Coordinates of C-alpha atoms in Angstrom, one line a residue:
Chain A
M1141 CA 0.0 0.0 0.0
I1142 CA 1.6 3.2 -1.1
V1143 CA 0.0 6.5 -0.1
R1144 CA 0.4 9.8 -1.8
C1145 CA 0.6 12.8 0.6
D1146 CA 0.0 16.4 -0.5
G1147 CA 3.1 18.1 -1.8
M1148 CA 5.2 15.0 -1.8
K1149 CA 6.1 12.5 -4.6
E1150 CA 5.1 8.9 -3.9
Q1151 CA 8.8 8.0 -3.8
Y1152 CA 12.1 9.8 -3.6
Y1153 CA 14.1 6.8 -4.6
L1154 CA 17.7 6.9 -3.3
D1155 CA 18.5 3.2 -3.2
N1156 CA 20.1 2.7 -6.6
A1157 CA 23.0 0.7 -5.0
S1158 CA 20.4 -2.0 -4.3
T1159 CA 18.9 -1.8 -7.7
S1160 CA 18.6 1.1 -10.2
W1161 CA 15.1 2.4 -10.6
P1162 CA 13.5 3.5 -12.8
K1163 CA 15.0 1.9 -15.9
P1164 CA 15.3 3.5 -19.3
E1165 CA 11.9 3.4 -20.9
A1166 CA 13.2 1.3 -23.8
V1167 CA 14.1 -1.5 -21.3
Y1168 CA 10.5 -1.9 -20.3
R1169 CA 9.4 -1.9 -23.9
A1170 CA 11.9 -4.5 -25.0
M1171 CA 10.9 -6.9 -22.2
D1172 CA 7.2 -6.5 -23.0
E1173 CA 7.7 -6.9 -26.7
T1174 CA 9.9 -9.9 -26.3
A1175 CA 7.5 -11.6 -23.9
R1176 CA 4.7 -11.0 -26.4
T1177 CA 6.4 -11.7 -29.7
L1178 CA 9.5 -13.8 -29.1
G1179 CA 8.2 -16.4 -26.8
A1180 CA 10.5 -19.3 -27.8
S1181 CA 13.2 -21.0 -25.9
P1182 CA 16.5 -19.6 -27.3
G1183 CA 18.6 -22.0 -29.3
R1184 CA 16.4 -25.0 -28.4
G1185 CA 13.9 -25.3 -31.3
Q1186 CA 14.4 -26.0 -35.0
Y1187 CA 12.3 -23.1 -36.1
A1188 CA 12.9 -19.5 -36.9
L1189 CA 11.4 -18.0 -33.8
S1190 CA 13.8 -20.0 -31.6
F1191 CA 16.7 -19.0 -33.8
E1192 CA 15.7 -15.4 -33.5
A1193 CA 15.6 -15.7 -29.7
E1194 CA 19.1 -17.2 -29.8
R1195 CA 20.2 -14.3 -32.0
L1196 CA 19.1 -11.9 -29.3
V1197 CA 21.0 -13.8 -26.6
Q1198 CA 24.1 -13.8 -28.7
E1199 CA 23.8 -10.1 -29.5
T1200 CA 23.6 -9.4 -25.8
R1201 CA 26.8 -11.4 -25.2
V1202 CA 28.5 -9.4 -28.0
R1203 CA 27.4 -6.1 -26.4
L1204 CA 28.6 -7.1 -23.0
A1205 CA 32.0 -8.3 -24.4
T1206 CA 32.4 -4.9 -26.1
F1207 CA 31.3 -3.0 -23.0
F1208 CA 34.0 -4.5 -20.8
N1209 CA 36.6 -4.9 -23.6
H1210 CA 36.7 -8.7 -23.2
R1211 CA 38.6 -10.2 -26.1
G1212 CA 38.4 -13.8 -25.0
G1213 CA 35.4 -14.7 -27.1
T1214 CA 31.8 -13.8 -26.6
E1215 CA 30.9 -17.4 -25.7
R1216 CA 32.7 -16.8 -22.4
V1217 CA 30.1 -14.2 -21.5
V1218 CA 27.9 -16.2 -19.2
F1219 CA 24.4 -15.4 -17.9
A1220 CA 23.6 -16.0 -14.3
L1221 CA 20.7 -15.2 -12.0
N1222 CA 22.3 -12.1 -10.4
G1223 CA 25.6 -10.9 -9.1
T1224 CA 25.7 -13.4 -6.2
D1225 CA 25.0 -16.2 -8.6
A1226 CA 27.7 -15.0 -11.0
L1227 CA 30.2 -14.9 -8.1
N1228 CA 29.2 -18.4 -7.0
L1229 CA 29.9 -19.7 -10.5
A1230 CA 33.3 -18.1 -10.4
I1231 CA 34.3 -19.1 -6.9
F1232 CA 33.1 -22.7 -6.9
G1233 CA 34.2 -23.1 -10.5
L1234 CA 37.8 -21.9 -9.9
V1235 CA 38.7 -22.8 -6.3
G1236 CA 39.6 -26.3 -5.3
E1237 CA 40.7 -28.3 -2.3
G1238 CA 43.9 -27.0 -0.6
D1239 CA 43.8 -23.6 -2.4
H1240 CA 44.7 -20.4 -0.7
V1241 CA 42.2 -17.6 -1.5
I1242 CA 42.5 -13.9 -0.6
T1243 CA 39.6 -11.5 -0.3
T1244 CA 39.0 -8.3 1.6
R1245 CA 37.0 -7.0 4.6
L1246 CA 35.1 -4.8 2.2
E1247 CA 33.3 -7.7 0.5
H1248 CA 29.6 -8.3 0.3
N1249 CA 28.2 -11.6 1.6
S1250 CA 28.0 -12.8 -2.0
V1251 CA 31.8 -13.3 -1.7
L1252 CA 32.2 -13.8 2.0
R1253 CA 29.6 -16.5 2.5
P1254 CA 30.8 -18.8 -0.3
L1255 CA 34.3 -18.4 0.9
W1256 CA 33.4 -19.0 4.6
H1257 CA 31.5 -22.0 3.5
L1258 CA 34.6 -23.4 1.8
Q1259 CA 36.8 -22.5 4.7
Q1260 CA 34.5 -24.2 7.2
A1261 CA 34.4 -27.3 5.0
K1262 CA 38.2 -27.2 5.3
Q1263 CA 38.6 -26.9 1.6
I1264 CA 40.5 -23.7 1.4
E1265 CA 42.7 -21.4 3.4
L1266 CA 41.3 -17.9 3.5
T1267 CA 43.0 -14.6 4.1
L1268 CA 41.1 -11.4 4.6
V1269 CA 42.9 -8.2 3.7
G1270 CA 42.0 -5.0 5.6
R1271 CA 41.3 -1.5 4.5
D1272 CA 42.2 2.0 5.6
R1273 CA 39.9 4.5 7.3
D1274 CA 38.5 5.7 4.0
G1275 CA 37.7 2.3 2.6
Y1276 CA 40.7 1.6 0.4
L1277 CA 42.5 -1.7 0.4
Q1278 CA 45.8 -2.1 2.3
L1279 CA 47.9 -3.0 -0.7
E1280 CA 50.9 -3.9 1.5
Q1281 CA 48.7 -6.4 3.3
L1282 CA 47.7 -7.9 0.0
R1283 CA 51.3 -8.1 -1.1
Q1284 CA 52.2 -10.0 2.0
A1285 CA 49.2 -12.3 1.9
L1286 CA 50.0 -13.5 -1.7
K1287 CA 51.7 -16.9 -1.5
R1288 CA 53.0 -19.3 -4.1
R1289 CA 49.8 -21.4 -3.8
S1290 CA 47.4 -18.5 -3.7
K1291 CA 44.8 -19.4 -6.3
A1292 CA 42.7 -16.2 -6.4
V1293 CA 42.3 -12.7 -5.2
I1294 CA 38.6 -11.7 -5.0
V1295 CA 37.9 -8.0 -4.6
N1296 CA 34.9 -5.8 -5.0
H1297 CA 35.6 -2.9 -7.3
A1298 CA 33.7 -0.5 -5.1
S1299 CA 32.3 -0.9 -1.6
N1300 CA 28.5 -1.1 -1.5
V1301 CA 28.6 0.7 1.9
L1302 CA 31.4 3.2 1.6
G1303 CA 31.5 3.8 -2.1
S1304 CA 35.3 3.7 -2.2
I1305 CA 36.6 2.5 -5.6
Q1306 CA 39.6 0.2 -5.5
D1307 CA 42.7 0.6 -7.8
L1308 CA 42.2 -2.6 -9.9
T1309 CA 45.3 -1.9 -12.0
E1310 CA 47.5 -2.1 -8.9
I1311 CA 45.7 -5.0 -7.4
G1312 CA 45.7 -6.8 -10.8
A1313 CA 49.5 -6.3 -11.1
L1314 CA 50.2 -7.7 -7.7
T1315 CA 47.9 -10.7 -8.3
R1316 CA 49.4 -11.5 -11.7
A1317 CA 52.9 -11.2 -10.3
A1318 CA 52.0 -13.9 -7.7
G1319 CA 50.5 -16.2 -10.4
A1320 CA 47.0 -15.9 -8.9
R1321 CA 43.7 -15.2 -10.6
L1322 CA 41.9 -11.9 -10.2
I1323 CA 38.1 -12.2 -9.6
V1324 CA 36.4 -8.8 -9.6
D1325 CA 32.9 -8.2 -8.2
A1326 CA 31.8 -5.2 -10.3
S1327 CA 28.2 -5.2 -9.1
Q1328 CA 28.4 -1.7 -7.8
T1329 CA 30.5 -0.2 -10.6
A1330 CA 29.5 -1.8 -13.8
G1331 CA 27.8 0.9 -15.9
L1332 CA 29.1 3.7 -13.7
C1333 CA 32.9 3.2 -14.0
T1334 CA 34.9 2.2 -17.0
I1335 CA 36.1 -1.4 -16.6
D1336 CA 38.6 -2.7 -19.2
M1337 CA 39.2 -6.4 -18.7
E1338 CA 42.2 -6.5 -21.1
S1339 CA 44.2 -3.6 -19.7
I1340 CA 43.5 -4.5 -16.1
G1341 CA 44.0 -8.2 -16.6
I1342 CA 40.8 -9.3 -14.9
D1343 CA 40.4 -13.1 -15.1
L1344 CA 36.8 -13.3 -14.0
L1345 CA 34.4 -10.3 -14.0
A1346 CA 31.1 -10.8 -12.1
M1347 CA 28.2 -8.4 -11.9
A1348 CA 24.5 -7.9 -11.3
G1349 CA 22.7 -6.8 -14.4
H1350 CA 20.0 -4.7 -12.6
K1351 CA 22.1 -2.0 -10.9
G1352 CA 24.3 0.4 -12.9
M1353 CA 23.8 -1.7 -16.0
F1354 CA 20.1 -0.8 -16.0
G1355 CA 18.8 -4.2 -16.9
P1356 CA 15.9 -5.8 -15.0
M1357 CA 16.2 -7.9 -11.9
G1358 CA 16.8 -11.6 -12.6
I1359 CA 20.1 -11.3 -14.5
G1360 CA 23.7 -11.5 -13.6
V1361 CA 26.8 -11.8 -15.8
L1362 CA 30.1 -13.6 -15.4
I1363 CA 32.8 -12.9 -18.0
V1364 CA 35.4 -15.6 -18.1
G1365 CA 38.9 -14.5 -19.3
R1366 CA 40.5 -16.3 -22.2
N1367 CA 43.0 -18.2 -20.2
V1368 CA 40.8 -19.4 -17.3
D1369 CA 38.7 -22.5 -17.2
L1370 CA 36.0 -23.1 -14.6
V1371 CA 34.5 -26.4 -13.4
P1372 CA 30.7 -26.4 -14.1
F1373 CA 28.8 -25.4 -11.0
R1374 CA 25.3 -26.4 -12.2
H1375 CA 24.3 -29.2 -14.5
G1376 CA 21.4 -29.8 -16.8
G1377 CA 19.9 -29.1 -20.1
S1378 CA 22.0 -27.0 -22.5
G1379 CA 20.5 -27.6 -25.9
V1380 CA 23.8 -29.1 -27.2
D1381 CA 25.5 -32.5 -26.7
S1382 CA 22.3 -33.8 -25.2
G1383 CA 23.5 -37.4 -25.6
S1384 CA 26.4 -36.9 -23.2
P1385 CA 25.9 -37.6 -19.6
R1386 CA 28.1 -34.7 -18.7
Q1387 CA 27.8 -30.9 -18.9
P1388 CA 29.4 -29.7 -22.2
E1389 CA 33.0 -28.5 -22.0
R1390 CA 32.4 -25.6 -24.3
Y1391 CA 31.3 -22.2 -23.2
P1392 CA 28.7 -20.8 -22.4
Y1393 CA 27.0 -24.2 -22.0
R1394 CA 29.7 -25.3 -19.5
L1395 CA 28.3 -22.8 -17.0
E1396 CA 24.7 -22.3 -18.1
A1397 CA 22.1 -24.9 -17.6
G1398 CA 18.4 -24.7 -18.3
T1399 CA 16.3 -22.2 -20.2
L1400 CA 17.6 -18.6 -20.2
P1401 CA 15.3 -15.8 -19.1
L1402 CA 14.8 -14.3 -22.6
P1403 CA 12.7 -11.2 -21.7
V1404 CA 15.1 -10.3 -19.0
I1405 CA 18.1 -10.7 -21.4
A1406 CA 16.2 -8.6 -23.9
G1407 CA 15.9 -5.9 -21.2
L1408 CA 19.6 -6.0 -20.5
N1409 CA 20.4 -5.9 -24.2
E1410 CA 18.2 -2.8 -24.6
A1411 CA 20.0 -1.2 -21.7
L1412 CA 23.3 -1.8 -23.4
R1413 CA 21.9 -0.2 -26.6
W1414 CA 20.8 2.7 -24.4
F1415 CA 24.4 3.2 -23.2
A1416 CA 25.7 3.2 -26.7
K1417 CA 23.1 5.7 -27.9
R1418 CA 23.8 8.0 -25.0
G1419 CA 27.5 7.8 -26.0
G1420 CA 26.6 9.0 -29.5
Q1421 CA 26.2 5.7 -31.3
A1422 CA 23.5 5.7 -34.0
D1423 CA 20.5 3.6 -33.2
D1424 CA 20.6 1.3 -36.1
V1425 CA 24.2 0.0 -36.0
S1426 CA 24.9 -3.6 -35.0
A1427 CA 26.3 -4.6 -31.7
S1428 CA 29.7 -5.4 -33.2
S1429 CA 30.1 -2.1 -35.2
P1430 CA 33.2 -0.1 -34.7
G1431 CA 32.7 2.7 -32.3
V1432 CA 30.3 1.0 -30.0
D1433 CA 33.0 0.5 -27.4
E1434 CA 34.0 4.1 -27.4
A1435 CA 30.3 5.2 -27.2
C1436 CA 29.8 3.0 -24.2
R1437 CA 32.9 4.4 -22.5
T1438 CA 31.7 7.9 -23.1
A1439 CA 28.2 7.1 -21.7
V1440 CA 29.7 5.5 -18.6
Q1441 CA 31.9 8.5 -17.9
Q1442 CA 28.9 10.9 -18.5
L1443 CA 26.6 8.9 -16.2
G1444 CA 29.3 8.6 -13.5
A1445 CA 29.7 12.4 -13.6
L1446 CA 26.0 12.9 -13.4
V1447 CA 25.5 10.9 -10.2
G1448 CA 28.7 12.3 -8.8
R1449 CA 27.1 15.8 -8.8
H1450 CA 24.2 14.4 -6.7
R1451 CA 26.8 12.9 -4.3
C1452 CA 28.6 16.2 -3.8
R1453 CA 25.3 17.9 -2.9
L1454 CA 24.3 15.2 -0.6
E1455 CA 27.7 15.0 1.1
E1456 CA 27.8 18.8 1.6
G1457 CA 24.2 18.9 2.9
L1458 CA 24.6 16.0 5.3
A1459 CA 27.9 17.4 6.7
S1460 CA 26.0 20.6 7.7
I1461 CA 23.4 18.7 9.8
E1462 CA 24.1 18.4 13.5
G1463 CA 24.3 14.8 14.6
V1464 CA 25.2 13.3 11.3
V1465 CA 28.2 10.9 11.2
L1466 CA 29.4 10.3 7.7
H1467 CA 31.3 7.2 6.6
G1468 CA 33.6 6.5 3.7
P1469 CA 36.2 8.4 1.7
R1470 CA 37.3 11.9 2.3
A1471 CA 37.0 14.4 -0.5
G1472 CA 39.0 14.0 -3.7
Q1473 CA 39.3 10.3 -3.7
P1474 CA 37.9 7.8 -6.2
R1475 CA 34.4 6.9 -5.1
L1476 CA 30.9 6.2 -6.2
A1477 CA 27.8 8.3 -5.4
T1478 CA 26.9 6.0 -2.5
I1479 CA 27.0 7.7 0.9
S1480 CA 26.5 6.0 4.3
F1481 CA 25.8 7.9 7.5
N1482 CA 24.3 7.7 10.9
L1483 CA 22.4 10.0 13.2
S1484 CA 23.5 10.2 16.8
G1485 CA 21.0 8.8 19.2
M1486 CA 19.0 6.8 16.7
S1487 CA 19.4 3.3 15.1
A1488 CA 19.9 3.1 11.3
E1489 CA 16.7 1.2 11.0
Q1490 CA 14.7 3.9 12.8
V1491 CA 16.2 6.6 10.7
A1492 CA 15.4 4.8 7.5
G1493 CA 11.9 4.0 8.7
M1494 CA 11.2 7.7 9.4
L1495 CA 12.7 8.9 6.1
D1496 CA 10.3 6.6 4.3
A1497 CA 7.2 7.0 6.5
D1498 CA 7.3 10.8 7.0
F1499 CA 9.2 11.9 3.9
H1500 CA 8.8 9.1 1.3
V1501 CA 12.6 8.9 0.9
C1502 CA 13.6 5.4 0.1
V1503 CA 17.0 4.4 1.5
R1504 CA 18.7 1.2 2.7
A1505 CA 19.6 0.7 6.4
G1506 CA 21.4 -2.0 8.2
L1507 CA 24.5 -4.0 7.4
H1508 CA 24.0 -3.9 3.6
C1509 CA 25.1 -7.6 3.5
A1510 CA 28.6 -6.4 4.2
P1511 CA 29.1 -7.2 7.9
L1512 CA 32.9 -6.7 8.1
V1513 CA 32.7 -3.2 6.8
H1514 CA 30.3 -2.2 9.6
E1515 CA 32.4 -4.2 12.1
D1516 CA 35.5 -2.1 11.1
E1517 CA 33.5 1.1 11.1
G1518 CA 32.0 0.3 14.5
T1519 CA 28.5 1.0 13.2
D1520 CA 27.2 -2.6 13.8
V1521 CA 27.1 -2.3 17.5
T1522 CA 26.3 1.4 17.9
Y1523 CA 23.6 1.8 15.3
G1524 CA 22.7 -1.6 13.9
G1525 CA 24.5 -0.6 10.7
A1526 CA 24.2 2.6 8.7
V1527 CA 21.8 4.5 6.5
R1528 CA 22.8 4.4 2.8
L1529 CA 21.8 7.0 0.3
S1530 CA 22.6 6.1 -3.3
P1531 CA 21.4 8.5 -6.0
G1532 CA 21.2 7.3 -9.6
V1533 CA 21.1 8.5 -13.1
F1534 CA 17.4 9.4 -12.9
T1535 CA 17.7 11.2 -9.6
V1536 CA 16.8 14.8 -9.8
D1537 CA 17.8 17.8 -7.7
G1538 CA 14.4 17.7 -6.0
D1539 CA 15.0 14.2 -4.7
V1540 CA 18.3 15.3 -3.1
D1541 CA 16.6 18.4 -1.6
Q1542 CA 13.9 16.2 -0.1
A1543 CA 16.4 13.7 1.3
L1544 CA 18.4 16.5 3.0
Q1545 CA 15.3 18.1 4.4
A1546 CA 14.1 14.7 5.7
V1547 CA 17.5 14.0 7.4
R1548 CA 17.5 17.4 8.9
E1549 CA 14.0 17.0 10.4
T1550 CA 14.8 13.4 11.5
A1551 CA 18.0 14.6 13.2
E1552 CA 15.9 17.2 15.0
A1553 CA 13.6 14.4 16.3
A1554 CA 16.7 12.4 17.3
R1555 CA 18.1 15.3 19.2
Q1556 CA 14.8 15.8 21.0
G1557 CA 15.0 12.1 22.0
T1558 CA 18.4 12.7 23.4
G1559 CA 17.9 16.0 25.1
G1560 CA 17.1 18.6 22.3
T1561 CA 19.3 20.6 19.9
Q1562 CA 22.7 21.7 20.8
Q1563 CA 21.3 25.2 21.3
Q1564 CA 18.6 24.0 23.6
R1565 CA 21.1 22.0 25.6
D1566 CA 23.4 25.0 25.9
V1567 CA 20.5 27.2 27.1
R1568 CA 19.5 24.6 29.7
R1569 CA 23.2 24.3 30.8
V1570 CA 23.3 28.1 31.3
L1571 CA 20.0 28.2 33.2
A1572 CA 21.1 25.3 35.4
R1573 CA 24.1 27.3 36.8
Chain B
M100 CA -9.7 3.2 27.0
V101 CA -6.5 2.1 28.8
P102 CA -7.0 -1.3 30.3
S103 CA -6.4 -1.7 34.0
D104 CA -3.2 -3.2 35.3
D105 CA -3.2 -6.9 36.3
P106 CA -1.4 -7.5 39.5
Y107 CA -0.8 -11.1 38.5
V108 CA 1.2 -10.0 35.5
A109 CA 2.8 -7.1 37.3
N110 CA 4.3 -9.5 39.8
G111 CA 6.4 -10.8 37.0
S112 CA 5.0 -14.3 37.6
T113 CA 3.4 -14.6 34.2
G114 CA 5.5 -17.4 32.9
L115 CA 5.5 -15.7 29.5
R116 CA 7.5 -17.5 26.8
L117 CA 9.5 -15.0 24.8
D118 CA 11.8 -15.5 21.9
E119 CA 15.5 -14.4 21.8
D120 CA 14.5 -10.9 20.7
G121 CA 12.1 -10.4 23.5
H122 CA 8.9 -11.0 21.4
L123 CA 6.1 -13.1 22.7
A124 CA 6.6 -16.6 21.4
R125 CA 2.9 -17.1 20.6
A126 CA 1.0 -14.0 19.4
E127 CA -2.3 -15.6 20.3
D128 CA -1.3 -15.7 24.0
W129 CA -1.4 -11.9 24.1
T130 CA -3.7 -10.0 26.4
P131 CA -3.8 -6.3 27.4
A132 CA -2.3 -7.3 30.8
I133 CA 0.5 -9.1 29.0
A134 CA 1.1 -6.0 26.9
M135 CA 1.6 -4.0 30.1
A136 CA 4.0 -6.6 31.4
L137 CA 5.9 -6.5 28.1
A138 CA 5.9 -2.7 28.1
R139 CA 7.4 -2.7 31.6
R140 CA 10.3 -4.8 30.3
E141 CA 10.9 -2.0 27.7
G142 CA 10.7 0.7 30.4
L143 CA 7.4 2.0 29.0
Q144 CA 4.1 2.8 30.6
L145 CA 1.4 2.4 28.1
R146 CA -0.8 5.4 27.6
E147 CA -3.8 6.0 25.3
E148 CA -1.8 6.6 22.1
H149 CA 0.4 3.5 22.8
W150 CA -2.8 1.4 23.0
T151 CA -4.0 2.9 19.7
I152 CA -0.8 1.9 18.0
V153 CA -0.7 -1.6 19.6
G154 CA -4.3 -2.1 18.4
L155 CA -3.4 -1.0 14.9
L156 CA -0.4 -3.3 14.8
R157 CA -2.4 -6.3 16.0
A158 CA -5.3 -5.6 13.7
Y159 CA -2.9 -5.4 10.7
W160 CA -1.0 -8.5 11.7
M161 CA -4.2 -10.5 12.2
Q162 CA -5.2 -9.6 8.6
H163 CA -1.9 -9.9 6.8
L164 CA 0.1 -12.1 9.1
T165 CA 3.0 -9.7 8.9
A166 CA 3.7 -6.4 10.6
P167 CA 3.0 -3.2 8.6
P168 CA 6.0 -1.3 7.2
L169 CA 6.4 1.9 9.1
R170 CA 5.1 3.9 6.2
V171 CA 1.8 2.0 6.3
L172 CA 1.6 2.2 10.1
V173 CA 2.0 6.0 9.8
V174 CA -1.0 6.1 7.4
L175 CA -3.1 4.1 9.8
A176 CA -1.9 6.1 12.8
S177 CA -2.7 9.3 11.0
Q178 CA -6.2 8.2 10.5
A179 CA -6.6 7.2 14.1
L180 CA -4.6 10.0 15.8
G181 CA -4.6 12.8 13.2
P182 CA -1.7 13.7 11.0
D183 CA 0.3 15.6 13.6
R184 CA 0.2 12.7 16.1
G185 CA 0.3 9.9 13.5
C186 CA 3.7 10.8 12.0
A187 CA 6.8 8.5 12.4
R188 CA 8.5 11.1 14.6
N189 CA 5.7 10.9 17.1
L190 CA 5.6 7.2 17.0
H191 CA 9.3 7.2 17.7
R192 CA 8.6 9.3 20.8
L193 CA 6.0 6.7 21.9
F194 CA 8.3 3.8 21.2
P195 CA 11.8 5.1 21.5
K196 CA 13.4 1.8 20.4
G197 CA 11.4 1.9 17.2
P198 CA 7.7 1.8 16.5
A199 CA 8.0 -1.3 14.5
R200 CA 10.2 -3.4 16.7
Q201 CA 9.2 -2.1 20.2
G202 CA 5.6 -1.6 19.2
C203 CA 5.5 -5.2 17.9
R204 CA 7.0 -6.5 21.2
C205 CA 4.3 -4.7 23.2
A206 CA 1.7 -6.0 20.8
G207 CA 2.9 -9.5 21.3
L208 CA 3.8 -9.9 17.6
P209 CA 6.9 -11.5 16.1
K210 CA 9.9 -9.5 15.1
P211 CA 9.2 -7.7 11.8
D212 CA 11.0 -8.9 8.8
G213 CA 13.7 -6.9 7.0
C214 CA 17.1 -7.4 5.6
L215 CA 19.4 -5.9 8.3

C-alpha cells in the first residue's frame, strides 16, 4: 500500500545501489515486446522463432564483451541469475581443495559466504585483507598475503557501503605477479565506471545486471577470461551435446544450464543499446560495429559524472546537519555516489523508517550484507549498521533536496529524543548554573 | 480506553514465553495485561496513544500475518490520531526503540521482517 501525501512525490528513490530504478523506458518496452512476440526458448527449437531468440541472446553477449573490452570470445560471456550467482559460478568453478584464497574485509556476503563455507568445510585457506579508514584496500597487506599457492584474489571494485573505488590496476598487477587469478565483483561499478578487462588483466568479472547496467532484476553476468577455465557449477539441459551424460565442455554451456530468461536478457540488451546511444552511437548500428566500445565508455563517464554531482550535494548537505556521522572516503578520492551515514542517538533502521514514513525517501539501512565493513566502522554495535543514500542516473535535484530536508528533520527528532538541539542543551546548561 | 493493570502480571510471575529478541513466542497468548508486562520490560508505561498503536499493529497483523511497514503504520496512525500525532517522529517518541520493533514487542507480535 503506497499512499500519496500532499506536496510529496510517492517515492524519492535513493536506493540505486540495491537496484537502479527507474529503468530507461526502452528497457520496459523491450521486455514487454519480447515476452509477447518472441516467446520461444532460445537455441532449443528448429524453427525461426527460436533462432531469433538465440540471436538476441548472442547479440547481448557481444554487447557485454564490447562494453567491458573482453577479447576472450563472446561465448565466455555467461548469464547468471544475479551478481551473487555469478560470483558463486566463479568461486566454486575456480577454487579447489587445498587452495589459498585472498579476499577483503570490504566484501559483500555474495563473496564472503561462499568463501566462509569453503573455509569451514576445510577446503580452502582464506586470508582477509584489511582497508584503511577511507575504505581503500591495504595493498601492502595484499602483497604480504599472496603466496605461491594463492589461487585467487577476490575483490569488489567498489564498496557497496562506503563507495570507495579500488585501484584494480595495482591489485591486478600484484595478483598477476604472484601467479594468482583476479576475480572482480563489479556489481556496484558496472555501468558507472569504465572497466577494461584486457588492460587491467581481470580473469573473472562478475556483476549484477540490474544495478548500474540498468537491466531488469533476474540477470547477472560472469565474463570468463580467455586463459581461465571453470568447473561447471550447475548441471542440466544445454540444448547441445544432449547425448552426453556430462555438462558440455564448451562455453557458455559449460556454465549455463536450463532455459535462459529471454525477456530479462532482452531488457539488458536494450539497456546496453541505451548506453551506446547516450554515448553518441546511431540507433541502427549492430552490436559489433566499430565505435560501440567508445560510445559505451563515453556514456559511462557521463553517467558517472551525473550521479557524482548528486553525491557532492548530498555530502555537503549532510555534513552541515548536527548529529550526522558520515562514513567513507574523504573528499577528492575515487568513489561512487553511495553515501552512508548515521544519526547520533538513533538506530539506522529507525532513521530509514522515518525517512520513508514521513518523507517518502527510500534508503537502505542495516549492514548492507557487508558485515565486516560495519564491524570495522563500529556501526554494527552502535547503530545496527548505517543508512545508505545512493542517487542514480534518474535522480533529480528535488530528490536530493527532499532527502536532505528529511534527514534534517529526523535529526531534530533524534536530538529531542536525546535532550534537544545543541542550542537547547546550551540554554539549559546556562539556566542550570 | 486504557486497560487496567493486572497484579498477577505485574508481579512478573506470568511465565510468558519470549523468543530471543524479547517477542512473545505465541502471538495468540497476548492480552492487554501481558502488553503492560511486556511494556514494563521495555521501560514503557502504556498510555492512550500507545494502546492505539498496539491495536493497529495487532489488527494489521491478524489480517496480513505480517507487521506493517512503518510507512503503512503511519498512514493508519494518522487516520486514528490525526496527521500531527500519527507521524513517524511521534511514533518514535511513543516507542523510542522503534515503533515497528518495540511496538510489535508490546503488541505480542513477532519481530518484523527486514534485511538488516
